[in-house]
Tab-separated table of C-alpha atoms in Angstrom:
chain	number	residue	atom	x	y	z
A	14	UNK	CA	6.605	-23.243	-13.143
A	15	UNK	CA	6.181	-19.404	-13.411
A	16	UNK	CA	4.412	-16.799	-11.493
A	17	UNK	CA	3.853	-13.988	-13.528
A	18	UNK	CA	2.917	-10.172	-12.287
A	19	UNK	CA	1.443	-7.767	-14.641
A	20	UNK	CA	1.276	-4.383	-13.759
A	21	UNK	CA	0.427	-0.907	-14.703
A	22	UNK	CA	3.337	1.537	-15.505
A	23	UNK	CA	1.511	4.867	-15.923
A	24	UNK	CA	-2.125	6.132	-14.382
A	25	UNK	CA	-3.982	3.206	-15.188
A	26	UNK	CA	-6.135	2.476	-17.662
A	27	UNK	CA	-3.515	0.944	-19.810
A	28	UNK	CA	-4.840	-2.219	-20.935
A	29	UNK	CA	-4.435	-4.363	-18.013
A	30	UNK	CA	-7.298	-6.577	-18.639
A	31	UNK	CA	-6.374	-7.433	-22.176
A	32	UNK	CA	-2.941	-8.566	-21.174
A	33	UNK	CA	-4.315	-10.690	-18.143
A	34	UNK	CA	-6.532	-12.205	-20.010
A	35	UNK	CA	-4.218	-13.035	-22.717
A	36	UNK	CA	-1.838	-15.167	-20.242
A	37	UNK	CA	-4.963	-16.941	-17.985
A	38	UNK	CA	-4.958	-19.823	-19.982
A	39	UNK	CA	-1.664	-20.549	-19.408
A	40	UNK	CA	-2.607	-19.742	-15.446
A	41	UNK	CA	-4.067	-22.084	-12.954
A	42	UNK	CA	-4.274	-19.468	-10.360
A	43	UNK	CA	-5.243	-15.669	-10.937
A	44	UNK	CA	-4.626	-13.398	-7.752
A	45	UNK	CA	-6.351	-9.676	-7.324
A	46	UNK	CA	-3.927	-8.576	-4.865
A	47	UNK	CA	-4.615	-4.769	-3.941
A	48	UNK	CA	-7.141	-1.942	-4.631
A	49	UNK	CA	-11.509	-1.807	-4.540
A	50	UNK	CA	-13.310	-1.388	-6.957
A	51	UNK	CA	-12.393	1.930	-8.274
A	52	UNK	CA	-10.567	0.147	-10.647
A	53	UNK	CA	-11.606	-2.079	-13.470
A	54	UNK	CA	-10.439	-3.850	-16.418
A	55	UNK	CA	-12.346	-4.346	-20.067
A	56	UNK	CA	-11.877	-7.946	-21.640
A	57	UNK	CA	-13.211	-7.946	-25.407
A	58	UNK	CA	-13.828	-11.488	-25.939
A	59	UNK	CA	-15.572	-12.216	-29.605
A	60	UNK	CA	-18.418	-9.408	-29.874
A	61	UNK	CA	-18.854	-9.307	-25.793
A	62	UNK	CA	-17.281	-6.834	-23.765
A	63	UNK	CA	-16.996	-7.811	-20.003
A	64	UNK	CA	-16.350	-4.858	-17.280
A	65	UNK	CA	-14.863	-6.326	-13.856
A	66	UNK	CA	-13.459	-4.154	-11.325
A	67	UNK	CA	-13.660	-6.575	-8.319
A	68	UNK	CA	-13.485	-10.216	-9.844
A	69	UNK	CA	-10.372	-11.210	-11.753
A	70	UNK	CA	-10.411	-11.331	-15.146
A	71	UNK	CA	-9.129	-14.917	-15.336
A	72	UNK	CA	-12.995	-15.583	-14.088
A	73	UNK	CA	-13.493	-15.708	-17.836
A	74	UNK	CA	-11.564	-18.738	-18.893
A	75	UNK	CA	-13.691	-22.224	-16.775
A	76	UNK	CA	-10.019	-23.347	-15.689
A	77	UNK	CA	-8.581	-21.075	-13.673
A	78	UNK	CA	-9.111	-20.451	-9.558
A	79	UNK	CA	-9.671	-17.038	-9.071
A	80	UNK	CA	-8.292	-15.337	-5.529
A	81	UNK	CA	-9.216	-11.735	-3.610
A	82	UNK	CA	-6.718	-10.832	-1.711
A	83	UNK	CA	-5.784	-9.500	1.563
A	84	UNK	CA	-4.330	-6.556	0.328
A	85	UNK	CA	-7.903	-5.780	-1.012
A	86	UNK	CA	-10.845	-3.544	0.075
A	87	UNK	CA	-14.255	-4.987	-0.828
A	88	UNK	CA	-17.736	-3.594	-1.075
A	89	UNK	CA	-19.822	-6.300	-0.709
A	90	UNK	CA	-22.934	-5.532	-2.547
A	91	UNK	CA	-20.506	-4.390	-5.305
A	92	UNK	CA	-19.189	-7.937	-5.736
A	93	UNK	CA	-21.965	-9.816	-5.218
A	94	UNK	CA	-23.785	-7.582	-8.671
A	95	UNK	CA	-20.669	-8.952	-10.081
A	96	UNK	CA	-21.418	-12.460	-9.736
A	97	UNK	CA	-24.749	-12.426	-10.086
A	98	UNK	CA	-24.090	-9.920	-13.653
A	99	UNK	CA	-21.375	-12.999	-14.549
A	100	UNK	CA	-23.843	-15.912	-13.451
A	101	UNK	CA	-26.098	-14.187	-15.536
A	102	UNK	CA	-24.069	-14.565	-18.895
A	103	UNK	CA	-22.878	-17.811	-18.197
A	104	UNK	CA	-20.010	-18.172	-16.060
A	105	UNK	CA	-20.350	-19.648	-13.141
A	106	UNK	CA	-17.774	-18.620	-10.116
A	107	UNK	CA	-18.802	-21.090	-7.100
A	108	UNK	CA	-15.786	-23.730	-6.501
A	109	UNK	CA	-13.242	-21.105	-8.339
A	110	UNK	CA	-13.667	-17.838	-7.038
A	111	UNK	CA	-12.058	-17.401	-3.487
A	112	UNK	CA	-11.627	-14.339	-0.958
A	113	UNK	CA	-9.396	-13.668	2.007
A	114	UNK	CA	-10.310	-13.462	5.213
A	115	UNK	CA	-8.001	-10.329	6.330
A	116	UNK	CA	-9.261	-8.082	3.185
A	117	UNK	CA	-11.225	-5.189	4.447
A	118	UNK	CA	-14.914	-4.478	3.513
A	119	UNK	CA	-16.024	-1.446	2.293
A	120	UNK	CA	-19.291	0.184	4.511
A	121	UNK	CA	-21.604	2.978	3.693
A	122	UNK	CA	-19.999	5.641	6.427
A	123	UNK	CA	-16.612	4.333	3.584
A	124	UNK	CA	-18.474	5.828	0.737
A	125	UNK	CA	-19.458	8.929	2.574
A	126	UNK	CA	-16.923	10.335	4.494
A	127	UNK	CA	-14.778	9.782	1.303
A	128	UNK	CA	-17.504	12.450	-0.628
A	129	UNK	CA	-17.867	14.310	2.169
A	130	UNK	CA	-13.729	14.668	3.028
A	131	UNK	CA	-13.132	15.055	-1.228
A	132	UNK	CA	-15.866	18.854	-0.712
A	133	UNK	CA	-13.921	19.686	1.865
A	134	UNK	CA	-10.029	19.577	0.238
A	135	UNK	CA	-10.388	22.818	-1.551
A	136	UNK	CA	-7.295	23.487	-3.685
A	137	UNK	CA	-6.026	19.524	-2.687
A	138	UNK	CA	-9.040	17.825	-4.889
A	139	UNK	CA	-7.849	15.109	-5.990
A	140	UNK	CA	-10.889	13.116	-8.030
A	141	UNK	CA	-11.512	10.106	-6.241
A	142	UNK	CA	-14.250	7.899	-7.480
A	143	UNK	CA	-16.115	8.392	-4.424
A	144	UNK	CA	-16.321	4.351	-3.673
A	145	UNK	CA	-14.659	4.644	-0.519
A	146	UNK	CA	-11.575	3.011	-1.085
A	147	UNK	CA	-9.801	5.626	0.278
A	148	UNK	CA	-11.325	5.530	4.132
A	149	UNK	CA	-11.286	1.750	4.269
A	150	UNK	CA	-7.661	1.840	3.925
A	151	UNK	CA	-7.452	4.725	6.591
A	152	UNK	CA	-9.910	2.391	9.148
A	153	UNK	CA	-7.365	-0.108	8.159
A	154	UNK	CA	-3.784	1.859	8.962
A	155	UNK	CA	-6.066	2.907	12.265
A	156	UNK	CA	-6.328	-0.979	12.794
A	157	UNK	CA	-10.575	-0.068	13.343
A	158	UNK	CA	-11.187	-1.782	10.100
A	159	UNK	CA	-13.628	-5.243	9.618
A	160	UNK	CA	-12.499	-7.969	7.155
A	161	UNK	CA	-14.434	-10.594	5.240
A	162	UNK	CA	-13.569	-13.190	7.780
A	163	UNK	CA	-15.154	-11.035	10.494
A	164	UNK	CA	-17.821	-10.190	8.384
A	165	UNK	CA	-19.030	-13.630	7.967
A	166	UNK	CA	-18.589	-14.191	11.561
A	167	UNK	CA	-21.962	-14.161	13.355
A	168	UNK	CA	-20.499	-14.110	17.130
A	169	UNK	CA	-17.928	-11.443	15.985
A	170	UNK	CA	-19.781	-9.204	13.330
A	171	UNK	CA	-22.224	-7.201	15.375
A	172	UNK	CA	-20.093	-6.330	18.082
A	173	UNK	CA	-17.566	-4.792	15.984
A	174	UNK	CA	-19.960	-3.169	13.721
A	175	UNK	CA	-21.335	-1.347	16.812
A	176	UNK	CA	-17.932	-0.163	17.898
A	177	UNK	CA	-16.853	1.121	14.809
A	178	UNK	CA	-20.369	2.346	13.974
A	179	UNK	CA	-20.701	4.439	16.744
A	180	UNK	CA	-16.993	6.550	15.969
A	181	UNK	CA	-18.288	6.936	12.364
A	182	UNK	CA	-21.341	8.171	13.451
A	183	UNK	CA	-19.636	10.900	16.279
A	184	UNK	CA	-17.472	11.799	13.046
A	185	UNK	CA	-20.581	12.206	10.627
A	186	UNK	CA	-23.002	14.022	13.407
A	187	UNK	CA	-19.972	16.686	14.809
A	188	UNK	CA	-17.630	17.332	11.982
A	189	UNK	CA	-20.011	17.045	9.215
A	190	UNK	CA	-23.000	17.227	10.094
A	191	UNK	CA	-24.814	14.628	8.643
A	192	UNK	CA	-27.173	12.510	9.894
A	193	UNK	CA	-26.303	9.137	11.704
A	194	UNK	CA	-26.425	5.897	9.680
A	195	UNK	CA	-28.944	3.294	11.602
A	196	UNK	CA	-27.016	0.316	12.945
A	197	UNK	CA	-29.883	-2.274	12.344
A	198	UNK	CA	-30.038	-1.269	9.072
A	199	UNK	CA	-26.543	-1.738	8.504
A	200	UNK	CA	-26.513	-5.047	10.764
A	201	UNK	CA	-29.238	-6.135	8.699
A	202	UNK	CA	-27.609	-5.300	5.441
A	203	UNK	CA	-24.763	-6.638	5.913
A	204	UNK	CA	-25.463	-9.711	7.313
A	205	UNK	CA	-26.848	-10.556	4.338
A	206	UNK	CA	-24.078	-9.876	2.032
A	207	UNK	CA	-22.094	-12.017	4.712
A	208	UNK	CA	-24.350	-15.286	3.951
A	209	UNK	CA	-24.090	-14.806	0.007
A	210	UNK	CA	-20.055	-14.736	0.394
A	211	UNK	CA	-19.833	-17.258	3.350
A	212	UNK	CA	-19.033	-20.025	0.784
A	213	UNK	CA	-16.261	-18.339	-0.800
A	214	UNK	CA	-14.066	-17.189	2.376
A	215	UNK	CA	-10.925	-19.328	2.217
A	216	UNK	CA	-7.489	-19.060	3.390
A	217	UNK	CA	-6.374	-17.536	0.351
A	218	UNK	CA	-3.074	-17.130	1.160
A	219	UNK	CA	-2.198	-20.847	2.263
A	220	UNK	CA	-3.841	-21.848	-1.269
A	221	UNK	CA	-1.769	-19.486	-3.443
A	222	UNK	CA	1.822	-21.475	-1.463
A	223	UNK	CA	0.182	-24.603	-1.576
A	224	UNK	CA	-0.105	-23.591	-5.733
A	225	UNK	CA	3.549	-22.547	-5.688
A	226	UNK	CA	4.892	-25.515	-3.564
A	227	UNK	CA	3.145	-27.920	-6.933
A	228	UNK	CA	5.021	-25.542	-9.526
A	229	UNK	CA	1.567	-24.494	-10.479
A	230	UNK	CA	1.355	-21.396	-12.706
A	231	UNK	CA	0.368	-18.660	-11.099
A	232	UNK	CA	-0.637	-15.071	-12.916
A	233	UNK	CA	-1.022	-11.916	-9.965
A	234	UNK	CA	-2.804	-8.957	-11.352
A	235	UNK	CA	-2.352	-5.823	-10.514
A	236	UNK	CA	-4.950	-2.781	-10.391
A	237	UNK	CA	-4.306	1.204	-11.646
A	238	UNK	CA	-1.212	1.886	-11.717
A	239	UNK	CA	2.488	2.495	-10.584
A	240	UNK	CA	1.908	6.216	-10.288
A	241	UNK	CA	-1.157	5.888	-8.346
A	242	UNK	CA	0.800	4.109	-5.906
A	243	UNK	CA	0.244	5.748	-2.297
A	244	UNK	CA	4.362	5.779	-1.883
A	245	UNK	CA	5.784	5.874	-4.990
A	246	UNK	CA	3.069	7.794	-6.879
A	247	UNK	CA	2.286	11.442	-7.732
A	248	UNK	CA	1.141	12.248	-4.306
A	249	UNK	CA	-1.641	13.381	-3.235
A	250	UNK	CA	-3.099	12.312	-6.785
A	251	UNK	CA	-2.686	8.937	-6.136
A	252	UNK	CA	-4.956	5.844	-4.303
A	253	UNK	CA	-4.841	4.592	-1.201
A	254	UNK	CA	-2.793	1.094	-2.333
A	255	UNK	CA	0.567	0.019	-3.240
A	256	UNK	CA	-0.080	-0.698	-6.830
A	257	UNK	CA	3.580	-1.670	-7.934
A	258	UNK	CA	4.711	-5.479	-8.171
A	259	UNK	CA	6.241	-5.268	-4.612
A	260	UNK	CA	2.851	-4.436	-2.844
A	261	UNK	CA	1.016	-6.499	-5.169
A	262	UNK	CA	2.823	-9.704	-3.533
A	263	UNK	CA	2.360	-8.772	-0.099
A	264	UNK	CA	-1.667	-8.251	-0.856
A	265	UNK	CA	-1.240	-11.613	-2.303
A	266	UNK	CA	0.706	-12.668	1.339
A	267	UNK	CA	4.243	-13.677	-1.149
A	268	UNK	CA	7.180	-13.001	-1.193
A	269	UNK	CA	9.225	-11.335	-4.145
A	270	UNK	CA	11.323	-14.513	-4.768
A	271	UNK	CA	8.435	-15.998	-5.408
A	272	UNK	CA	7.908	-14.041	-8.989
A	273	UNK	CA	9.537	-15.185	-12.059
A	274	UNK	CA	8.451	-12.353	-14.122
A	275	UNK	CA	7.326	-8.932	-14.325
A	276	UNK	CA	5.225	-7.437	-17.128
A	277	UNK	CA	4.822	-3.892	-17.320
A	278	UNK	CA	1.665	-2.847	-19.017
A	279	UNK	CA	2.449	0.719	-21.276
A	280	UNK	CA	0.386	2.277	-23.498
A	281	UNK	CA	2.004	3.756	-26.602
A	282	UNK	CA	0.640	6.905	-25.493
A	283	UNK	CA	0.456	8.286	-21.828
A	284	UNK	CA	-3.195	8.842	-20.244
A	285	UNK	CA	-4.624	9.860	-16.463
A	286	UNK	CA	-8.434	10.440	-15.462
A	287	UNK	CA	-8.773	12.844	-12.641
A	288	UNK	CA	-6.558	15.702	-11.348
A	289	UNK	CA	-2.162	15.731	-10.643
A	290	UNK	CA	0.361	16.011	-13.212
A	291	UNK	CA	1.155	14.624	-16.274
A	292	UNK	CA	3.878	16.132	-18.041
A	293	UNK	CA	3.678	15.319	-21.522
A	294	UNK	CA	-0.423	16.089	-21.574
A	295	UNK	CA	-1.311	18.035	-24.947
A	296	UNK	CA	-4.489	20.214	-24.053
A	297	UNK	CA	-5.916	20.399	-26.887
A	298	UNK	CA	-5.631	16.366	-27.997
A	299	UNK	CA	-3.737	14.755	-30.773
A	300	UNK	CA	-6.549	11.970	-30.236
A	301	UNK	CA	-10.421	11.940	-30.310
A	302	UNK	CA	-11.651	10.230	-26.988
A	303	UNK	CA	-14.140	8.730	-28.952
A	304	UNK	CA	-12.191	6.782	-31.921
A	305	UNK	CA	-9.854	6.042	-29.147
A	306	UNK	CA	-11.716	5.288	-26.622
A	307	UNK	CA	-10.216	6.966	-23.852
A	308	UNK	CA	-13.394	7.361	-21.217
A	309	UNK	CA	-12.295	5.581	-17.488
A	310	UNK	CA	-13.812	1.956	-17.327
A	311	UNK	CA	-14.909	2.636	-13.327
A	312	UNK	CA	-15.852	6.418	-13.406
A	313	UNK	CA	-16.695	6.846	-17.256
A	314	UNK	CA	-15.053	10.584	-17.415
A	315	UNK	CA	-13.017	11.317	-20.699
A	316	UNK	CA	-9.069	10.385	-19.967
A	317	UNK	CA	-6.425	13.393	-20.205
A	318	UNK	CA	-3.904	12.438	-23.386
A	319	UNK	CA	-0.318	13.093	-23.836
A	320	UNK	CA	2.260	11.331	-25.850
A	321	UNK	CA	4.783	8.565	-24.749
A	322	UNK	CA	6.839	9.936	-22.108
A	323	UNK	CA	9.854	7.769	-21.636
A	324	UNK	CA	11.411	9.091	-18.819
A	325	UNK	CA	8.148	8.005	-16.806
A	326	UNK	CA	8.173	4.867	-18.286
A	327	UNK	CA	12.190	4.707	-17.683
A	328	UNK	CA	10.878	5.515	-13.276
A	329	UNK	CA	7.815	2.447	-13.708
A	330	UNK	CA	11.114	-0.471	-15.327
A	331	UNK	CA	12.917	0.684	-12.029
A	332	UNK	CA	10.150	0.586	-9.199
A	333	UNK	CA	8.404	-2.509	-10.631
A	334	UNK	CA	11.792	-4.473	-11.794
A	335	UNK	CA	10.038	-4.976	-14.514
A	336	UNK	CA	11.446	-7.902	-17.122
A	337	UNK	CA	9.623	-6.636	-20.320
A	338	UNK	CA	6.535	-4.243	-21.358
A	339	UNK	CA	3.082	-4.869	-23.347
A	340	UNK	CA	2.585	-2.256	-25.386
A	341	UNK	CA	-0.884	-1.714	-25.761
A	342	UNK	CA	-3.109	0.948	-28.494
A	343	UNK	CA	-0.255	1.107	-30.946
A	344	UNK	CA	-3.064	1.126	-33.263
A	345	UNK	CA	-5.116	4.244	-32.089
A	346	UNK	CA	-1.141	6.353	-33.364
A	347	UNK	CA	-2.222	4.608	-36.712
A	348	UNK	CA	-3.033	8.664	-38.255
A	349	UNK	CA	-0.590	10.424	-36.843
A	350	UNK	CA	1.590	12.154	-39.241
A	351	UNK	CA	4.664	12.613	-36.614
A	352	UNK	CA	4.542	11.054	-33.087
A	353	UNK	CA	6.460	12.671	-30.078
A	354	UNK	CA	8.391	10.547	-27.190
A	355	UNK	CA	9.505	12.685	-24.251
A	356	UNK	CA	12.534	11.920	-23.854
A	357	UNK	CA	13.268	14.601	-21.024
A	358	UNK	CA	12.259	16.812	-18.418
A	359	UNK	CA	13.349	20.831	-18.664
A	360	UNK	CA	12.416	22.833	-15.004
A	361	UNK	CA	13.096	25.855	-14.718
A	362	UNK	CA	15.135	25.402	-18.077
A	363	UNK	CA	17.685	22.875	-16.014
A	364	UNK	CA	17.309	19.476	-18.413
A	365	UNK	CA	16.679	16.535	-15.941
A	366	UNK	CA	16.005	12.685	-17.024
A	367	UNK	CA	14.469	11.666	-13.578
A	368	UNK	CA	10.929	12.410	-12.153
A	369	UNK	CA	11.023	14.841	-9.250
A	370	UNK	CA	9.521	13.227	-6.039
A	371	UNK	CA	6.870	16.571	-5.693
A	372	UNK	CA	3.790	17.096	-7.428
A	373	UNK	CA	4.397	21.025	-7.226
A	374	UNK	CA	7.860	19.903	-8.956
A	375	UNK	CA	6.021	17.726	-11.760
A	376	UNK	CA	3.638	20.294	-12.554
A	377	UNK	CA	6.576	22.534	-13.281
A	378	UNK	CA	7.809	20.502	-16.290
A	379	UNK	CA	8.471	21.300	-19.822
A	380	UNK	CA	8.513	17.667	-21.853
A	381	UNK	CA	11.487	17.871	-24.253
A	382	UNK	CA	10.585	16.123	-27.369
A	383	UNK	CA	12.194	13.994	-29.702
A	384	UNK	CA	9.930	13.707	-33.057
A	385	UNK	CA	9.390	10.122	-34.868
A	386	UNK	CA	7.903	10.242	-37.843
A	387	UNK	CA	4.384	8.044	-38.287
A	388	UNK	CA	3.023	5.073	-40.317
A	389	UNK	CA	-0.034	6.292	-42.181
A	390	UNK	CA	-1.296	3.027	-41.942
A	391	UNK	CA	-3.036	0.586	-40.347
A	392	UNK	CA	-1.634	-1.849	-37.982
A	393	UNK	CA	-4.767	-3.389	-36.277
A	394	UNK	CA	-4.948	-6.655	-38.738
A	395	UNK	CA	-0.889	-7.359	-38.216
A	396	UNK	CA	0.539	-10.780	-37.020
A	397	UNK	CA	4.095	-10.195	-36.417
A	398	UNK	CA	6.322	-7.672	-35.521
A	399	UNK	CA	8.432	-7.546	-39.002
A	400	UNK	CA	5.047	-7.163	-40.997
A	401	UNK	CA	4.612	-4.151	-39.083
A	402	UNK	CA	5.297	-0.740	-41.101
A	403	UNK	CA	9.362	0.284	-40.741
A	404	UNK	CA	8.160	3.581	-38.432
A	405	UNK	CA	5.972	1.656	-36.575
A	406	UNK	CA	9.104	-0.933	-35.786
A	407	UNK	CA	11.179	2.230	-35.565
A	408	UNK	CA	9.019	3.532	-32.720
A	409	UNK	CA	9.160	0.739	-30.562
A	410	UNK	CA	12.439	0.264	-31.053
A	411	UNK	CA	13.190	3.648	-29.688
A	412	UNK	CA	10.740	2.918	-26.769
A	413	UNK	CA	12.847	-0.073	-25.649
A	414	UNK	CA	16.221	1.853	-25.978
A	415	UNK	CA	14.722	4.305	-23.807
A	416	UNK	CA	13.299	2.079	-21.276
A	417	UNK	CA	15.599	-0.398	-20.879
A	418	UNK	CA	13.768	-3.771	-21.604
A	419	UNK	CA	12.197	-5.478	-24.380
A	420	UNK	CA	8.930	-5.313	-25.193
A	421	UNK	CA	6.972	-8.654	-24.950
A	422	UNK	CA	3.711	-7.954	-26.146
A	423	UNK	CA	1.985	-5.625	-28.398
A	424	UNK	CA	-1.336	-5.092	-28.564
A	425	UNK	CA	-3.345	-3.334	-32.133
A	426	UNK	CA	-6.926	-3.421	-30.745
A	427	UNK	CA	-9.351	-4.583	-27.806
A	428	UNK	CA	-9.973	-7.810	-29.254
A	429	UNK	CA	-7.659	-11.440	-28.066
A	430	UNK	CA	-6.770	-11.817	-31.944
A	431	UNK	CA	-5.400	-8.454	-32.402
A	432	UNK	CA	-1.775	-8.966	-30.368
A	433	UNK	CA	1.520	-10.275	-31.159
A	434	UNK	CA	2.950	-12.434	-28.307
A	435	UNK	CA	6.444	-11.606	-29.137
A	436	UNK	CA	7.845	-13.795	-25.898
A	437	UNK	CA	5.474	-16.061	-23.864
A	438	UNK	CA	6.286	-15.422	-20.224
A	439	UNK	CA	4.994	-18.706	-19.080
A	440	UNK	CA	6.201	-21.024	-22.078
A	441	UNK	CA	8.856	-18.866	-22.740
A	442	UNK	CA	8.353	-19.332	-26.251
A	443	UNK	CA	9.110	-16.534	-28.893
A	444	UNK	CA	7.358	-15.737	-31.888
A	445	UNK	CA	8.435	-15.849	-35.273
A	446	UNK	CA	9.531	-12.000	-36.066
């Protein structure tokens, strides 16, 4: 049976949650593989709108096991409010929701020296949410980090906490100075985060092959997106996680033969929150934020808008491997008169079709244009593709030709209803056009 990965092809924010949702009831098992919670997915189900930027959104259907990776960084308190704020509506997550013991857990000093280092960048700002997803991954590369199952570890937690406390402390006292954090406090603190999640620290990883091994189907989600990745990405504007389908299996602990398909979540616009380049970005917007709702789930600050740009989407098929796209907020393009796809890059007036590697290269680019012209009309109540208006078809028809693969999904609103599953990646069953 299949294991599916769905991933973000742009800055994030591109409808993840929607399309993860869509395929969890097919899904036994739904893996968060990589990231904190500086990143978070919006499920409209019915009139209720659920925000989850730890939990996976396959939490939402009673079914499904729900896994936390290793390739994770987890603030505790963070996803305890989570369960409690899900417990509280209804949906209970004891006996389905399960974390790894190797991710790493997020600590105050995280949180701090990540504001503190972000004041100090200058000219390199690069708009982190300030969660401290960013240090926990350094604590990890400097193998100094502590992971859930050492957390929960009474004859193991205090000792390291000590250790590393006291380095964090020499850093925050000397180099910034700030005052010391109190290591009873944090012993205290922590130690009782570590008997609320106790329960739920599994071998996650033995579970997810044990899954595979029964031909169970198995949906791995991925967080932000590909060019956010800390390799691939627009560095330095990028996190501190792989975020393409490759590093979303090893935060799962798979291997890539292991996937079956790859779903590349687009929107049918292009969008990034924070500073670093985006080169099709129209200052003044051919969007309001409002109507479209382009604000950042996690940090709440207005997205930056620029149309479809194809030879980024062209880069996100290659790094990913990506078998088809969901096209999400074709909708929102419902009132636009003519649409533009970039279909090229001009720098320094030499026409290019590839991304440059620099961020000083990026920001050099003119988008060269090719003009579609619009609908006029709205799209949001449509079942099937050939009920859709000819431009509208048109345009994703050109959007396939340019990236290479079919699209498999398309998505006309927030709400479950509004999508047409064009080809079912777990049933494999296509729609009636």
């Amino acid at each position: 049976m299949p294991s599916v990965v769905v991933v973000g092809t742009q800055w994030g924010d591109e409808g993840k949650g929607k399309i993860i949702d869509l395929f969890t009831g097919s899904a036994q098992h739904i893996v968060r593989a990589q990231g904190g919670n500086n990143a978070g997915h919006t499920i409209q189900i019915g009139d209720l709108e659920y925000k989850l930027h730890l939990i996976p959104s396959g939490i939402l259907h009673p079914n499904t096991q729900c896994y936390i990776g290793a390739g994770t960084v987890i603030d505790p308190k963070v996803l305890i409010h989570e369960i409690k704020s899900l417990e509280e509506r209804g949906i209970d997550t004891k006996e389905r929701l399960w974390l790894s013991p190797a991710a790493h857990v997020i600590f105050p000093y995280h949180c701090l020296l990540d504001t503190l280092l972000e004041a100090k960048k200058g000219e390199r700002f690069i708009g982190t949410t300030g969660r401290g997803i960013g240090p926990c991954y350094v604590d990890k590369a400097n193998r100094i980090g502590i992971r859930i199952g050492e957390l929960v570890r009474n004859d193991l937690f205090p000792k390291l906490l000590k250790s590393v406390l006291t380095l964090k402390n020499e850093k925050l006292t000397k180099l910034y100075n700030e005052a010391a954090l109190s290591y009873e406090l944090l012993l205290e603190e922590y130690s009782s985060y570590a008997d609320t999640l106790r329960p739920y620290v599994v071998d996650v990883e033995t579970r997810i092959h044990e899954a595979l091994e029964k031909g169970e189907n198995i949906l791995l989600e991925g967080a932000q997106g590909t060019f956010l990745d800390i390799t691939v990405g627009t560095y330095p504007y990028v996190t501190s996680s792989n975020t393409t389908a490759s590093g979303i299996c090893v935060g799962a602990g798979i291997g890539p033969r292991a996937i079956d398909h790859v779903i590349g979540v687009i929107k049918a616009y292009t969008t990034r929150v924070g500073n670093g380049p985006l080169p099709s970005e129209e200052k003044n917007s051919f969007l309001d934020h409002q109507s479209a709702r382009e604000f950042g789930t996690t940090t709440g600050r207005k997205r930056r808008i620029g149309w479809f740009d194809a030879v980024l989407a062209r880069t996100a098929v290659r790094y990913n491997s990506l078998d088809s796209l969901a096209l999400t907020k074709l909708d929102i393009l419902d009132n636009q008169e003519t649409i533009n796809i970039c279909v090229a890059y001009s720098i320094d007036g030499v026409r290019t079709e590839h991304l440059p590697t620099l961020s000083c290269d990026i920001e050099k680019i003119i988008p060269i244009y090719e003009t579609l012209p619009g609908w006029l009309t709205t799209t949001e109540n449509i079942t099937s593709i050939d009920a859709l208006p000819p431009n509208a078809r048109a345009y994703l028809q050109r959007i396939e030709q340019l990236c290479g693969v079919p699209i498999s999904v398309l998505s006309l609103g927030p709400e479950r209803e509004k999508t047409i599953i064009v080809n079912d990646p777990f049933t494999h069953e296509v729609a009636v056009r």
